[in-house]
mmCIF file of C-alpha atoms and ligand atoms in Angstrom:
data_model
loop_
_atom_site.group_PDB
_atom_site.id
_atom_site.type_symbol
_atom_site.label_atom_id
_atom_site.label_comp_id
_atom_site.label_asym_id
_atom_site.label_seq_id
_atom_site.Cartn_x
_atom_site.Cartn_y
_atom_site.Cartn_z
ATOM 1 C CA MET A 1224 32.406 -39.835 39.329
ATOM 2 C CA THR A 1225 28.873 -39.973 37.970
ATOM 3 C CA GLN A 1226 28.172 -37.697 35.066
ATOM 4 C CA ARG A 1227 25.562 -34.971 35.656
ATOM 5 C CA PRO A 1228 22.897 -34.933 32.953
ATOM 6 C CA LEU A 1229 23.121 -32.024 30.525
ATOM 7 C CA LEU A 1230 20.759 -29.252 31.601
ATOM 8 C CA GLY A 1231 18.363 -28.371 28.826
ATOM 9 C CA ALA A 1232 19.292 -31.449 26.794
ATOM 10 C CA THR A 1233 15.879 -31.117 25.116
ATOM 11 C CA PRO A 1234 13.810 -27.906 24.898
ATOM 12 C CA PRO A 1235 12.387 -26.971 28.326
ATOM 13 C CA MET A 1236 8.644 -27.585 28.745
ATOM 14 C CA GLY A 1237 6.394 -25.947 31.299
ATOM 15 C CA TRP A 1238 4.015 -23.108 32.070
ATOM 16 C CA ASN A 1239 4.648 -19.394 32.629
ATOM 17 C CA SER A 1240 2.301 -16.906 34.253
ATOM 18 C CA TRP A 1241 2.876 -13.936 31.949
ATOM 19 C CA ASN A 1242 0.657 -14.518 28.927
ATOM 20 C CA THR A 1243 -2.537 -14.921 30.917
ATOM 21 C CA PHE A 1244 -1.952 -13.319 34.308
ATOM 22 C CA GLY A 1245 0.627 -10.539 33.802
ATOM 23 C CA ALA A 1246 0.770 -8.277 36.868
ATOM 24 C CA GLN A 1247 -2.161 -10.087 38.550
ATOM 25 C CA ILE A 1248 -0.300 -13.296 39.361
ATOM 26 C CA THR A 1249 -0.891 -14.715 42.867
ATOM 27 C CA GLU A 1250 0.320 -17.713 44.827
ATOM 28 C CA SER A 1251 -3.105 -19.349 44.709
ATOM 29 C CA VAL A 1252 -3.101 -19.207 40.902
ATOM 30 C CA VAL A 1253 0.347 -20.838 40.892
ATOM 31 C CA ARG A 1254 -0.812 -23.585 43.274
ATOM 32 C CA GLU A 1255 -3.979 -24.243 41.300
ATOM 33 C CA THR A 1256 -1.952 -24.286 38.099
ATOM 34 C CA ALA A 1257 0.394 -26.923 39.515
ATOM 35 C CA ASP A 1258 -2.657 -28.980 40.553
ATOM 36 C CA ALA A 1259 -4.183 -28.587 37.093
ATOM 37 C CA MET A 1260 -0.982 -29.619 35.359
ATOM 38 C CA VAL A 1261 -1.160 -32.896 37.230
ATOM 39 C CA ALA A 1262 -4.938 -33.394 36.878
ATOM 40 C CA THR A 1263 -5.040 -32.655 33.139
ATOM 41 C CA GLY A 1264 -2.097 -34.925 32.350
ATOM 42 C CA LEU A 1265 0.165 -32.086 31.191
ATOM 43 C CA ARG A 1266 2.837 -33.013 33.719
ATOM 44 C CA ASP A 1267 2.840 -36.595 32.525
ATOM 45 C CA ALA A 1268 2.966 -35.375 28.929
ATOM 46 C CA GLY A 1269 6.335 -33.757 29.754
ATOM 47 C CA TYR A 1270 5.563 -30.239 31.015
ATOM 48 C CA GLU A 1271 7.869 -29.831 33.944
ATOM 49 C CA TYR A 1272 8.473 -26.215 34.984
ATOM 50 C CA VAL A 1273 5.932 -23.912 36.651
ATOM 51 C CA VAL A 1274 7.408 -20.433 36.217
ATOM 52 C CA ILE A 1275 6.269 -17.178 37.826
ATOM 53 C CA ASP A 1276 7.065 -14.247 35.577
ATOM 54 C CA ASP A 1277 7.311 -10.592 36.659
ATOM 55 C CA PHE A 1278 5.331 -9.020 39.527
ATOM 56 C CA TRP A 1279 6.055 -11.539 42.265
ATOM 57 C CA GLU A 1280 8.457 -9.064 43.932
ATOM 58 C CA ALA A 1281 7.880 -6.904 47.035
ATOM 59 C CA ASP A 1282 8.649 -3.158 46.905
ATOM 60 C CA GLU A 1283 11.781 -3.555 49.023
ATOM 61 C CA ARG A 1284 14.565 -5.986 49.805
ATOM 62 C CA ASP A 1285 14.736 -7.369 53.352
ATOM 63 C CA ALA A 1286 17.239 -6.245 56.001
ATOM 64 C CA GLY A 1287 19.781 -8.735 54.629
ATOM 65 C CA GLY A 1288 19.459 -7.321 51.091
ATOM 66 C CA ARG A 1289 17.433 -10.240 49.754
ATOM 67 C CA LEU A 1290 14.525 -10.002 47.370
ATOM 68 C CA GLN A 1291 11.191 -10.819 48.971
ATOM 69 C CA ALA A 1292 7.806 -11.845 47.656
ATOM 70 C CA HIS A 1293 4.954 -9.373 47.303
ATOM 71 C CA PRO A 1294 3.208 -9.556 50.694
ATOM 72 C CA GLU A 1295 -0.384 -9.447 49.425
ATOM 73 C CA ARG A 1296 -0.141 -11.609 46.335
ATOM 74 C CA PHE A 1297 2.424 -14.114 47.715
ATOM 75 C CA PRO A 1298 1.787 -14.068 51.489
ATOM 76 C CA SER A 1299 3.276 -17.527 52.125
ATOM 77 C CA GLY A 1300 6.564 -16.602 50.454
ATOM 78 C CA ILE A 1301 8.359 -18.186 47.548
ATOM 79 C CA ALA A 1302 10.070 -21.061 49.389
ATOM 80 C CA ALA A 1303 6.692 -22.453 50.486
ATOM 81 C CA LEU A 1304 5.338 -22.107 46.976
ATOM 82 C CA ALA A 1305 8.357 -23.862 45.484
ATOM 83 C CA ASP A 1306 7.834 -26.676 48.013
ATOM 84 C CA TYR A 1307 4.227 -27.004 46.959
ATOM 85 C CA VAL A 1308 5.138 -27.171 43.272
ATOM 86 C CA HIS A 1309 7.878 -29.730 43.975
ATOM 87 C CA GLY A 1310 5.361 -31.745 45.972
ATOM 88 C CA GLN A 1311 3.296 -32.078 42.795
ATOM 89 C CA GLY A 1312 6.244 -33.643 41.000
ATOM 90 C CA LEU A 1313 6.995 -30.448 39.074
ATOM 91 C CA LYS A 1314 9.877 -27.979 39.016
ATOM 92 C CA PHE A 1315 9.706 -24.337 40.002
ATOM 93 C CA GLY A 1316 10.830 -21.229 38.145
ATOM 94 C CA ILE A 1317 11.000 -17.522 38.785
ATOM 95 C CA TYR A 1318 11.868 -14.280 36.987
ATOM 96 C CA SER A 1319 14.304 -11.419 37.428
ATOM 97 C CA CYS A 1320 16.097 -8.935 35.227
ATOM 98 C CA ALA A 1321 19.676 -7.996 34.289
ATOM 99 C CA GLY A 1322 18.951 -4.321 34.970
ATOM 100 C CA THR A 1323 18.189 -2.469 38.184
ATOM 101 C CA HIS A 1324 14.446 -3.039 37.666
ATOM 102 C CA THR A 1325 12.282 -5.546 35.875
ATOM 103 C CA CYS A 1326 10.303 -4.612 32.783
ATOM 104 C CA GLY A 1327 7.325 -4.147 35.098
ATOM 105 C CA GLY A 1328 9.380 -1.701 37.222
ATOM 106 C CA ARG A 1329 9.942 -4.094 40.151
ATOM 107 C CA LEU A 1330 13.312 -4.577 41.886
ATOM 108 C CA ALA A 1331 15.847 -6.592 39.894
ATOM 109 C CA SER A 1332 19.317 -8.092 40.030
ATOM 110 C CA TYR A 1333 21.871 -5.690 38.505
ATOM 111 C CA GLY A 1334 24.844 -5.587 40.939
ATOM 112 C CA ARG A 1335 23.052 -8.094 43.192
ATOM 113 C CA GLU A 1336 23.561 -11.164 41.050
ATOM 114 C CA GLU A 1337 25.267 -13.257 43.717
ATOM 115 C CA ILE A 1338 22.851 -12.631 46.542
ATOM 116 C CA ASP A 1339 19.853 -13.062 44.252
ATOM 117 C CA ALA A 1340 21.156 -16.293 42.760
ATOM 118 C CA GLN A 1341 21.771 -17.618 46.270
ATOM 119 C CA THR A 1342 18.288 -16.533 47.397
ATOM 120 C CA PHE A 1343 16.729 -18.303 44.423
ATOM 121 C CA ALA A 1344 18.762 -21.451 45.098
ATOM 122 C CA ASP A 1345 17.797 -21.358 48.788
ATOM 123 C CA TRP A 1346 14.137 -21.118 47.794
ATOM 124 C CA GLY A 1347 14.436 -24.172 45.547
ATOM 125 C CA VAL A 1348 14.292 -22.416 42.182
ATOM 126 C CA ASP A 1349 14.994 -24.677 39.179
ATOM 127 C CA TYR A 1350 14.531 -22.165 36.327
ATOM 128 C CA LEU A 1351 15.286 -18.451 36.056
ATOM 129 C CA LYS A 1352 13.916 -16.233 33.305
ATOM 130 C CA TYR A 1353 16.152 -13.159 33.127
ATOM 131 C CA ASP A 1354 14.939 -10.025 31.357
ATOM 132 C CA PHE A 1355 16.841 -7.062 29.878
ATOM 133 C CA CYS A 1356 15.096 -3.816 30.985
ATOM 134 C CA TYR A 1357 16.711 -0.983 32.993
ATOM 135 C CA ARG A 1358 20.283 -2.055 32.339
ATOM 136 C CA PRO A 1359 22.816 0.720 32.796
ATOM 137 C CA PHE A 1360 24.161 2.330 29.627
ATOM 138 C CA GLY A 1361 27.254 0.546 28.443
ATOM 139 C CA ALA A 1362 26.416 -2.741 30.181
ATOM 140 C CA ASP A 1363 26.299 -5.302 27.395
ATOM 141 C CA GLY A 1364 24.194 -8.442 27.194
ATOM 142 C CA PRO A 1365 26.938 -11.066 27.154
ATOM 143 C CA THR A 1366 28.508 -9.589 30.304
ATOM 144 C CA LEU A 1367 25.253 -9.274 32.218
ATOM 145 C CA TYR A 1368 24.010 -12.752 31.328
ATOM 146 C CA ARG A 1369 27.395 -14.313 32.012
ATOM 147 C CA ARG A 1370 27.453 -12.698 35.436
ATOM 148 C CA MET A 1371 24.143 -14.203 36.469
ATOM 149 C CA ALA A 1372 25.008 -17.574 34.911
ATOM 150 C CA GLN A 1373 28.199 -17.660 36.980
ATOM 151 C CA ALA A 1374 26.317 -16.689 40.128
ATOM 152 C CA LEU A 1375 23.758 -19.451 39.556
ATOM 153 C CA ARG A 1376 26.463 -21.989 38.897
ATOM 154 C CA ALA A 1377 28.269 -20.971 42.089
ATOM 155 C CA THR A 1378 25.227 -22.001 44.126
ATOM 156 C CA GLY A 1379 25.713 -25.606 43.008
ATOM 157 C CA ARG A 1380 22.024 -25.924 42.107
ATOM 158 C CA ASP A 1381 20.866 -27.006 38.636
ATOM 159 C CA VAL A 1382 18.977 -23.992 37.323
ATOM 160 C CA ILE A 1383 17.781 -23.592 33.748
ATOM 161 C CA PHE A 1384 18.806 -20.069 32.726
ATOM 162 C CA SER A 1385 16.465 -18.392 30.258
ATOM 163 C CA ALA A 1386 17.710 -15.178 28.632
ATOM 164 C CA CYS A 1387 15.009 -12.712 27.653
ATOM 165 C CA GLU A 1388 16.826 -10.048 25.649
ATOM 166 C CA TRP A 1389 14.295 -10.172 22.789
ATOM 167 C CA GLY A 1390 16.901 -11.062 20.163
ATOM 168 C CA ILE A 1391 18.147 -7.486 19.896
ATOM 169 C CA ASN A 1392 21.866 -8.329 20.079
ATOM 170 C CA GLU A 1393 21.642 -11.643 18.233
ATOM 171 C CA PRO A 1394 21.896 -13.740 21.417
ATOM 172 C CA TRP A 1395 21.897 -16.965 19.398
ATOM 173 C CA ALA A 1396 25.539 -16.149 18.638
ATOM 174 C CA TRP A 1397 26.671 -15.731 22.284
ATOM 175 C CA ALA A 1398 24.050 -16.769 24.845
ATOM 176 C CA ARG A 1399 25.051 -20.423 24.947
ATOM 177 C CA GLN A 1400 28.648 -19.490 25.741
ATOM 178 C CA ALA A 1401 27.373 -16.995 28.324
ATOM 179 C CA GLY A 1402 25.730 -19.885 30.199
ATOM 180 C CA CYS A 1403 22.111 -19.595 29.011
ATOM 181 C CA HIS A 1404 20.010 -22.662 28.166
ATOM 182 C CA LEU A 1405 17.532 -20.732 26.043
ATOM 183 C CA TRP A 1406 17.395 -17.240 24.635
ATOM 184 C CA ARG A 1407 14.517 -15.225 23.292
ATOM 185 C CA THR A 1408 14.894 -14.486 19.599
ATOM 186 C CA THR A 1409 12.037 -11.989 19.343
ATOM 187 C CA GLY A 1410 9.909 -9.386 21.075
ATOM 188 C CA ASP A 1411 6.774 -10.436 22.932
ATOM 189 C CA ILE A 1412 4.239 -12.749 21.346
ATOM 190 C CA VAL A 1413 0.547 -11.870 21.522
ATOM 191 C CA ASP A 1414 -2.502 -14.045 20.986
ATOM 192 C CA ASN A 1415 -3.277 -13.501 17.317
ATOM 193 C CA TRP A 1416 -2.404 -14.933 13.914
ATOM 194 C CA LYS A 1417 -0.137 -12.129 12.760
ATOM 195 C CA SER A 1418 2.054 -12.471 15.845
ATOM 196 C CA ILE A 1419 2.517 -16.234 15.664
ATOM 197 C CA ARG A 1420 3.041 -16.085 11.897
ATOM 198 C CA ASP A 1421 5.625 -13.300 11.946
ATOM 199 C CA ILE A 1422 7.534 -14.637 14.954
ATOM 200 C CA GLY A 1423 7.305 -18.308 14.033
ATOM 201 C CA PHE A 1424 8.274 -18.087 10.384
ATOM 202 C CA GLY A 1425 10.947 -15.518 11.221
ATOM 203 C CA GLN A 1426 13.003 -18.242 12.950
ATOM 204 C CA ALA A 1427 14.853 -19.526 9.895
ATOM 205 C CA LYS A 1428 17.880 -17.268 10.207
ATOM 206 C CA MET A 1429 18.872 -18.401 13.706
ATOM 207 C CA ALA A 1430 17.531 -21.968 13.551
ATOM 208 C CA SER A 1431 20.900 -23.654 13.234
ATOM 209 C CA TYR A 1432 22.142 -22.180 16.535
ATOM 210 C CA GLY A 1433 19.717 -24.202 18.680
ATOM 211 C CA GLY A 1434 20.528 -27.669 19.989
ATOM 212 C CA PRO A 1435 21.050 -29.759 23.119
ATOM 213 C CA GLY A 1436 21.903 -27.450 26.036
ATOM 214 C CA GLY A 1437 20.882 -24.189 24.304
ATOM 215 C CA TRP A 1438 17.684 -23.314 22.447
ATOM 216 C CA ASN A 1439 16.281 -20.486 20.381
ATOM 217 C CA ASP A 1440 13.164 -19.218 22.162
ATOM 218 C CA PRO A 1441 10.516 -17.580 19.953
ATOM 219 C CA ASP A 1442 8.509 -16.853 23.135
ATOM 220 C CA MET A 1443 5.827 -18.702 25.030
ATOM 221 C CA LEU A 1444 2.771 -20.451 23.647
ATOM 222 C CA VAL A 1445 -0.526 -18.649 23.238
ATOM 223 C CA VAL A 1446 -2.316 -21.921 22.413
ATOM 224 C CA GLY A 1447 -5.706 -22.005 24.121
ATOM 225 C CA MET A 1448 -5.765 -18.381 25.279
ATOM 226 C CA ARG A 1449 -8.700 -17.728 22.963
ATOM 227 C CA GLY A 1450 -8.385 -13.998 23.236
ATOM 228 C CA LYS A 1451 -8.375 -13.868 27.044
ATOM 229 C CA GLY A 1452 -5.604 -12.685 29.344
ATOM 230 C CA ASN A 1453 -2.619 -10.362 29.523
ATOM 231 C CA VAL A 1454 -1.361 -10.736 25.928
ATOM 232 C CA ALA A 1455 -4.761 -11.412 24.356
ATOM 233 C CA GLU A 1456 -5.091 -9.439 21.174
ATOM 234 C CA GLY A 1457 -7.872 -11.045 19.225
ATOM 235 C CA GLY A 1458 -7.184 -14.754 19.704
ATOM 236 C CA CYS A 1459 -6.670 -17.456 17.081
ATOM 237 C CA THR A 1460 -8.743 -20.175 15.428
ATOM 238 C CA ASP A 1461 -8.155 -23.842 16.221
ATOM 239 C CA ASP A 1462 -6.249 -24.248 12.948
ATOM 240 C CA GLU A 1463 -4.049 -21.255 13.779
ATOM 241 C CA TYR A 1464 -3.244 -22.666 17.224
ATOM 242 C CA ARG A 1465 -2.315 -25.916 15.460
ATOM 243 C CA VAL A 1466 0.053 -24.019 13.155
ATOM 244 C CA HIS A 1467 1.615 -22.337 16.193
ATOM 245 C CA PHE A 1468 2.076 -25.528 18.187
ATOM 246 C CA ALA A 1469 3.272 -27.633 15.245
ATOM 247 C CA LEU A 1470 5.878 -25.034 14.293
ATOM 248 C CA TRP A 1471 7.162 -24.629 17.869
ATOM 249 C CA CYS A 1472 7.439 -28.442 18.091
ATOM 250 C CA LEU A 1473 9.233 -28.698 14.781
ATOM 251 C CA LEU A 1474 11.787 -25.861 15.219
ATOM 252 C CA PRO A 1475 12.246 -27.170 17.993
ATOM 253 C CA SER A 1476 11.432 -24.447 20.494
ATOM 254 C CA PRO A 1477 10.865 -24.466 24.262
ATOM 255 C CA LEU A 1478 7.214 -25.250 25.034
ATOM 256 C CA MET A 1479 6.099 -22.890 27.777
ATOM 257 C CA ILE A 1480 2.317 -22.912 28.012
ATOM 258 C CA GLY A 1481 0.755 -19.465 28.447
ATOM 259 C CA CYS A 1482 -2.960 -20.177 28.772
ATOM 260 C CA ASP A 1483 -4.915 -20.743 31.967
ATOM 261 C CA VAL A 1484 -4.465 -24.493 32.385
ATOM 262 C CA ARG A 1485 -7.135 -24.529 35.098
ATOM 263 C CA ALA A 1486 -9.755 -23.782 32.441
ATOM 264 C CA MET A 1487 -8.632 -25.446 29.207
ATOM 265 C CA ASP A 1488 -11.125 -26.768 26.675
ATOM 266 C CA THR A 1489 -10.624 -30.273 25.268
ATOM 267 C CA PHE A 1490 -9.116 -29.019 22.011
ATOM 268 C CA THR A 1491 -6.410 -27.158 23.945
ATOM 269 C CA SER A 1492 -5.497 -29.927 26.380
ATOM 270 C CA GLU A 1493 -5.353 -32.513 23.591
ATOM 271 C CA LEU A 1494 -3.211 -30.306 21.379
ATOM 272 C CA LEU A 1495 -0.767 -29.374 24.143
ATOM 273 C CA ALA A 1496 -0.418 -32.995 25.281
ATOM 274 C CA HIS A 1497 -0.257 -34.535 21.790
ATOM 275 C CA PRO A 1498 2.292 -37.372 22.119
ATOM 276 C CA GLY A 1499 3.378 -37.334 18.462
ATOM 277 C CA LEU A 1500 4.019 -33.594 18.423
ATOM 278 C CA ILE A 1501 5.807 -33.645 21.764
ATOM 279 C CA ALA A 1502 7.996 -36.531 20.626
ATOM 280 C CA ILE A 1503 9.130 -34.410 17.678
ATOM 281 C CA ASN A 1504 9.829 -31.453 19.960
ATOM 282 C CA GLN A 1505 11.743 -33.580 22.464
ATOM 283 C CA ASP A 1506 13.624 -35.650 19.897
ATOM 284 C CA PRO A 1507 16.928 -36.538 21.563
ATOM 285 C CA ALA A 1508 19.076 -35.524 18.580
ATOM 286 C CA GLY A 1509 17.886 -31.916 18.942
ATOM 287 C CA LEU A 1510 18.768 -31.066 15.336
ATOM 288 C CA PRO A 1511 17.370 -27.801 13.937
ATOM 289 C CA ALA A 1512 14.555 -27.624 11.412
ATOM 290 C CA TRP A 1513 15.193 -25.830 8.149
ATOM 291 C CA ASN A 1514 13.000 -23.885 5.814
ATOM 292 C CA LEU A 1515 12.847 -25.653 2.467
ATOM 293 C CA ASN A 1516 11.480 -22.762 0.515
ATOM 294 C CA GLY A 1517 14.612 -20.862 1.228
ATOM 295 C CA ASP A 1518 14.958 -17.257 2.185
ATOM 296 C CA GLU A 1519 12.582 -14.341 2.485
ATOM 297 C CA ASN A 1520 13.106 -13.435 -1.158
ATOM 298 C CA HIS A 1521 11.605 -16.651 -2.433
ATOM 299 C CA TRP A 1522 8.508 -15.817 -4.518
ATOM 300 C CA ASP A 1523 6.019 -17.652 -2.296
ATOM 301 C CA TRP A 1524 7.679 -17.220 1.100
ATOM 302 C CA LYS A 1525 4.792 -15.125 2.382
ATOM 303 C CA ASN A 1526 2.179 -17.715 1.396
ATOM 304 C CA PHE A 1527 3.543 -21.207 1.879
ATOM 305 C CA GLN A 1528 6.200 -22.500 4.213
ATOM 306 C CA LEU A 1529 7.767 -25.920 4.090
ATOM 307 C CA TRP A 1530 9.923 -26.928 7.064
ATOM 308 C CA ALA A 1531 11.687 -30.218 7.770
ATOM 309 C CA ARG A 1532 13.830 -31.805 10.402
ATOM 310 C CA HIS A 1533 15.876 -34.985 10.700
ATOM 311 C CA LEU A 1534 14.995 -37.003 13.800
ATOM 312 C CA ALA A 1535 17.121 -39.359 15.852
ATOM 313 C CA ASP A 1536 15.445 -42.526 14.541
ATOM 314 C CA GLY A 1537 16.227 -41.690 10.914
ATOM 315 C CA SER A 1538 12.749 -40.413 10.098
ATOM 316 C CA ILE A 1539 12.133 -36.886 8.837
ATOM 317 C CA ALA A 1540 9.394 -34.582 10.120
ATOM 318 C CA VAL A 1541 7.950 -32.297 7.453
ATOM 319 C CA GLY A 1542 5.555 -29.425 8.146
ATOM 320 C CA PHE A 1543 3.433 -28.025 5.308
ATOM 321 C CA PHE A 1544 2.240 -24.606 6.435
ATOM 322 C CA ASN A 1545 -0.225 -22.628 4.352
ATOM 323 C CA ILE A 1546 -0.087 -19.049 5.633
ATOM 324 C CA HIS A 1547 -2.095 -17.595 2.758
ATOM 325 C CA ASP A 1548 -5.272 -15.862 3.921
ATOM 326 C CA GLU A 1549 -7.674 -17.413 1.390
ATOM 327 C CA ASN A 1550 -6.377 -20.129 -0.912
ATOM 328 C CA THR A 1551 -6.025 -23.829 -0.321
ATOM 329 C CA HIS A 1552 -2.711 -24.922 -1.781
ATOM 330 C CA LYS A 1553 -1.230 -28.219 -2.860
ATOM 331 C CA MET A 1554 2.205 -28.424 -1.310
ATOM 332 C CA VAL A 1555 4.900 -30.865 -2.396
ATOM 333 C CA VAL A 1556 8.087 -32.101 -0.806
ATOM 334 C CA GLY A 1557 10.685 -33.892 -2.918
ATOM 335 C CA TRP A 1558 13.022 -36.474 -1.399
ATOM 336 C CA GLU A 1559 15.935 -34.751 -3.138
ATOM 337 C CA THR A 1560 15.614 -31.664 -0.906
ATOM 338 C CA LEU A 1561 15.585 -33.890 2.192
ATOM 339 C CA SER A 1562 18.850 -35.621 1.285
ATOM 340 C CA LEU A 1563 16.916 -38.800 0.613
ATOM 341 C CA ASP A 1564 17.491 -41.025 -2.396
ATOM 342 C CA PRO A 1565 14.430 -40.386 -4.633
ATOM 343 C CA ARG A 1566 14.041 -44.155 -5.067
ATOM 344 C CA ARG A 1567 13.793 -44.705 -1.321
ATOM 345 C CA LYS A 1568 10.279 -45.745 -0.310
ATOM 346 C CA CYS A 1569 8.975 -44.061 2.824
ATOM 347 C CA ARG A 1570 5.973 -44.578 5.021
ATOM 348 C CA VAL A 1571 4.174 -41.241 5.314
ATOM 349 C CA ILE A 1572 2.620 -40.840 8.773
ATOM 350 C CA ASP A 1573 0.184 -38.031 9.556
ATOM 351 C CA VAL A 1574 1.387 -36.829 12.959
ATOM 352 C CA PHE A 1575 -1.848 -35.154 14.132
ATOM 353 C CA ASP A 1576 -3.963 -38.240 13.285
ATOM 354 C CA ASP A 1577 -1.226 -40.781 14.040
ATOM 355 C CA GLU A 1578 -2.112 -42.654 10.846
ATOM 356 C CA GLU A 1579 -0.222 -43.927 7.831
ATOM 357 C CA VAL A 1580 -1.289 -41.929 4.769
ATOM 358 C CA CYS A 1581 0.618 -43.874 2.111
ATOM 359 C CA ILE A 1582 3.910 -45.446 1.132
ATOM 360 C CA THR A 1583 5.711 -43.602 -1.638
ATOM 361 C CA ASP A 1584 9.043 -42.675 -3.184
ATOM 362 C CA VAL A 1585 10.248 -39.491 -4.980
ATOM 363 C CA SER A 1586 7.867 -36.953 -3.406
ATOM 364 C CA PHE A 1587 4.732 -36.404 -1.378
ATOM 365 C CA ALA A 1588 2.007 -33.810 -2.008
ATOM 366 C CA ILE A 1589 -0.859 -32.709 0.189
ATOM 367 C CA ASN A 1590 -3.622 -30.089 0.111
ATOM 368 C CA VAL A 1591 -3.400 -27.544 2.905
ATOM 369 C CA ALA A 1592 -6.212 -25.115 3.784
ATOM 370 C CA PRO A 1593 -5.410 -21.443 4.524
ATOM 371 C CA HIS A 1594 -3.946 -20.692 7.982
ATOM 372 C CA SER A 1595 -3.420 -24.378 8.647
ATOM 373 C CA VAL A 1596 -0.770 -27.075 8.766
ATOM 374 C CA LYS A 1597 -0.216 -30.699 7.815
ATOM 375 C CA LEU A 1598 2.597 -32.415 9.647
ATOM 376 C CA VAL A 1599 3.985 -35.752 8.504
ATOM 377 C CA ARG A 1600 6.802 -38.040 9.443
ATOM 378 C CA LEU A 1601 8.589 -39.764 6.594
ATOM 379 C CA VAL A 1602 9.908 -43.120 7.726
ATOM 380 C CA PRO A 1603 12.372 -44.576 5.202
ATOM 381 C CA ILE A 1604 11.824 -48.278 4.562
ATOM 382 C CA LEU A 1605 15.243 -49.854 4.687
ATOM 383 C CA ASP A 1606 15.712 -52.989 2.635
HETATM 384 C C1 LIG B 515 9.090 -8.492 28.904
HETATM 385 C C2 LIG B 515 9.237 -9.946 28.510
HETATM 386 C C3 LIG B 515 7.922 -10.643 28.791
HETATM 387 C C4 LIG B 515 7.597 -10.509 30.259
HETATM 388 C C5 LIG B 515 7.594 -9.038 30.691
HETATM 389 C C6 LIG B 515 7.443 -8.872 32.197
HETATM 390 O O1 LIG B 515 10.284 -7.842 28.674
HETATM 391 O O2 LIG B 515 9.585 -10.025 27.159
HETATM 392 O O3 LIG B 515 8.006 -12.002 28.397
HETATM 393 O O4 LIG B 515 8.541 -11.227 31.013
HETATM 394 O O5 LIG B 515 8.784 -8.399 30.287
HETATM 395 O O6 LIG B 515 7.441 -7.533 32.613
#
């Protein structure tokens, strides 16, 4: 018997409609997005799933009890749209909710898990984001997510199952066992510095729960939104988007693009498709990053964050994040804290520039401007 590949072996990568389009999503936007993912090289960079979030649903189920697409915004129906997306060499995702209604008040899957899972499978769905609104009192997360996971599995189709319960019942402790491949650890991200900082650097406590087959999900990317769209709340600078993307790559977190990929500027498309950053995110070992300046009580936790992660090839990725509002800071990493022999010489590679900075032992220090990041890979030189 041939072995089926592990679903979600590395963090899922794709695009989701919510951050930019919210309730305005249409089938033509989804088609154009699939086209743009091919044309801009995002598909070839590894972004695979095109996911429609809430508001694709019609007001009523059909005579057979099946969910249907909104007749004005998705007139061709979901199966045709999934075919189109598959035709572009991409995979197709959709959204529902564990309660009776979605968070946008549309029809959802509580008590209809089997028929909905079968409908999704029949349409060619490869990814299901499953929200947590309007659940009956007393219905707990593990039960509701397990039910839908079982229903999806019973269809025989490989479907990535994305739990969106906002981290309220510590899903990192149970969602993997409940059959989820990723689970939100936080409330909704918005497009500004405070949101990416607070969500991103709040990931230390659950970091060790993520790994091949099941990932912590600190929500979708706002990179490139530039203050436009459904969750736009001020926007970020280029440096802040770099901090956001570098941290999501390092954690590692799912990479679901939220901007309008039909209209990206060069900065955005180059950042999102950066091969060195994506390689760190998709590292086959899937080990978690850890925060080297310890817990939230550390004296400088609010200003400077040092994160590191062991990679499959024996190198170590280190992110130097300066989250102070004004001061440039010299940040240092010592080999000792990375479980490296201090005498071990390492090549220090700047990941953004793809350039060797130096060869050194003991420690490495670098100046980091406010609201910005330096990301290096330490490659031990073995003698
Ligand atoms: C929220 C969820 C968002 C989006 C929205 C749709 O609960 O966190 O990511 O899916 O619902 O209504």
